[in-house]
Amino acid sequence: MLTGHRTWIFENNPVIISTGTVGGPFEANGNIPHAFNILHDDMWLEQASFEKAQQMMMEEACQYALKNSSIQKEQVSFFISGDLINQITPTSFAAKTIGSPYFGLFSACATSMESLALAAFMINANGADYILSGTSSHNAAAEKQFRYPTEYGGQKPPTAQWTVTGAGCALVAKTGQGPRITSATIGKIVDMGMTDPFNMGGAMAPAAVDTIMTHLKERKVDISYYDLIITGDLAHIGREVALDLLHKNDINIPEEKFVDCGLTVYREDQPVLAGGSGPACSAVVTYGHFLDLMKKGKLEKILVVATGALHSPLSVNQKDPIPCIAHAVSIEAGSDVT
Amino acid sequence: MKKYRITIIYGIFTLLVLIGCTNEEANPSVSQEQVNVSQISSKQIYDQKFANEAKQLLSQKENVQKVFAVNSNELLIIAIEVPHHERFQLSEINKKLSKEMDKNFKGDNLTVELATDKKIILELEELERQLQNNTISQKELNKKLKHISKLLKEQT
Amino acid sequence: MADKKKKNLPPNAQAYQDFQDKREVKRPILKNCIKAFLVGGFICFIGQLISTFYIYYFDFTEQTAGNPTTATLIFITMLLTGFGVYDRIGQFAGAGSAVPVTGFGNAVISAAIEHRTEGFVLGVGGNMFKLAGSVILFGVFSAFVVALIKTIILTWGGL
Amino acid sequence: MIFFWAFVIGGLICVIGQIMFDVFKLSPGHTLSILVVSGAILDGLGLYEPLIDFAGAGATVPITSFGNSLVHGAMQEAEKHGIIGVITGMFEVTSSGISAAIIFGFIGALIFKPKG
């Protein structure tokens, strides 16, 4: 049900009945290795290319999501996913392996919550029984796609971010045990004229703030309603800017309640500069870490705001600004609902 | 630093004088008893008159630190080393001294080549030593000199 | 240029950029410059060692030794790039490892290695110069202009 | 002595590059292109050759020497063949960097995999 201009309230309470997360070697060394179902120690996953490795991770994440539930592959109505690589081919090949009807999305690092919002909406509207909603990214493949060859010795500034190697997948269902998806706010493109592709956090922060404020207003709740506001991959600079912007707009959120997946996934001493990024960043941290905390009863209500910088190497070279977006999905613990 | 440089210059000077002296001594004998010098291959070693003359001239220049020179009948190759801080003007020094040498040996029907290259310095040093020790034949010397002049032409 | 661009932006975007600028982590310029100086100087030092080696043991003069020195440095770069070391050096040294000819070699070699999965003709062949191509283009074209002007001056300038 | 100056001059050229990176926020491609062009111009003014004499590899190893030797090759041919030599002589002197990069790039692609 639409409330306000761009917020959906899911009155039928779609449930995330299981999740699957896959990580790479760098994530294994990170802050939350326990959040992953499987951690690979090889960037290649014994595949012929980084893109194939990414496809492999997506497939594995889906398999783990299915394995962790009692659902068969054939019961899945739709597979909604996307990634960063050229025309989202890794996801499409993964969709071929999974075999379900497939929606391919591109929302850069906001893909995770965009697919989750769409999945919840379809389930809520009785459009499907089970939906696999996920996303993946691969550090080396993203470097190759957006920046320089991985072995090129270019110096990255301290504002640069490190793309997460991994894949996260959530299985959304009408009924079942697990956290419920209660609402979602779809973001608008926010363009503040930022052009530096090595400072995505700073570019995406206004989009996150815009979506958070709209969500609170349209859902008519106060910021204190949520235990945590989780942003996707703002990293150090973006998080601070977003926090300041929120305070400036009279949303007095305590600092410890405003966390960022890009900062959660890695340890501080890892050479990730400003923090993690990539579609898989918000997916693995939310599905693997925060939903786990929720299941353990440590969290009640969270709002996940996945942020995406929707530029391409082409648009950057043509001196266009970076268009940014943020999609918010609220997830609430709900063992009482069956 | 300054002290150091002075000792170096002094050392080089004495070395040059020594070399010059030994050559000087050898010189008159060479013209008469060439056979003596070139016993190795029954051919005669060239008189190093031109080379010594060039050395004498160049060693008086203040921006020349070291000088090596070897000649055959038609070819005189000189290599100089300048103090490092003067290497900025290396090509000018080279040009100036080349002209001077050309002028000096104008009437001698001689091709004069002046170089500042490290490689040429090394090669000439070696040749000089061989000449001194009489361990080189005329044919070899000619070949060596031709080779050095070829090396010189390789650079622009 | 950046300022000109800023003026075309709506006021809220301008305000945001100023706001963001204050929070952006600044690049440690002095530290980076020192690192670039040390690493860049070290690479040139190695170059001098190699070139001295060629002068002493092979038939190269100071001027002709430049070519084998370059080739040797690029060979070393290939090994460092292939074993995944050069990108680490690059992150540490910045321009110190990018400006020497090893950086040029790294740009070519890393692109060649990276695009191998796309095949040798279209992948390696087509992408080899995607980073270093601009260096060749601007080097050749500026050399053309400079040499042209110089030739014209020398020919008609009465020198 | 030459080793010391090679270190200093080479390091200083790299510092110029680093300043272009950090202060003017240029990409590596832009920075290297500018350096190559400045090398060509410096040689046109007759300033680069003395620097090489002075600093040896400190001046020949940085990418600026690429522009310098391109001009050299062009000028060398121009002296022999006039204006047309400017075009034909371009790579006369400087082929080694490019050919080495191509050859070792290909060999690298044959034997190495990107480490990621």
Short mmCIF file of C-alpha atoms in Angstrom, two decimals, chain B residues 23 26 29-30 33-46 48 126-138 140-141:
data_model
loop_
_atom_site.label_atom_id
_atom_site.label_comp_id
_atom_site.label_asym_id
_atom_site.label_seq_id
_atom_site.Cartn_x
_atom_site.Cartn_y
_atom_site.Cartn_z
CA ASN B 23 105.31 9.37 -21.84
CA ALA B 26 109.18 7.27 -23.78
CA SER B 29 112.90 6.71 -27.73
CA VAL B 30 109.76 5.78 -29.61
CA GLU B 33 113.42 2.60 -31.44
CA GLN B 34 109.93 1.81 -32.44
CA VAL B 35 110.81 -1.80 -32.83
CA ASN B 36 111.45 -1.91 -29.16
CA VAL B 37 107.90 -0.96 -28.30
CA SER B 38 106.12 -3.15 -30.77
CA GLN B 39 107.94 -6.32 -30.29
CA ILE B 40 104.74 -8.18 -29.66
CA SER B 41 103.57 -8.36 -33.24
CA SER B 42 106.52 -7.17 -35.24
CA LYS B 43 104.40 -4.17 -36.27
CA GLN B 44 104.96 -0.72 -34.97
CA ILE B 45 102.91 1.06 -32.36
CA TYR B 46 102.00 4.57 -33.31
CA GLN B 48 101.60 8.95 -29.16
CA GLU B 126 92.22 0.66 -20.95
CA LEU B 127 94.02 1.42 -24.21
CA GLU B 128 96.44 3.74 -22.50
CA ARG B 129 97.26 1.09 -19.99
CA GLN B 130 97.84 -1.45 -22.72
CA LEU B 131 100.08 0.97 -24.57
CA GLN B 132 102.01 1.60 -21.46
CA ASN B 133 102.52 -2.09 -20.85
CA ASN B 134 103.13 -2.79 -24.49
CA THR B 135 100.47 -5.44 -24.57
CA ILE B 136 98.76 -4.30 -27.72
CA SER B 137 99.64 -4.62 -31.37
CA GLN B 138 99.19 -1.91 -33.91
CA GLU B 140 94.59 -4.23 -32.43
CA LEU B 141 95.02 -0.60 -31.60
#
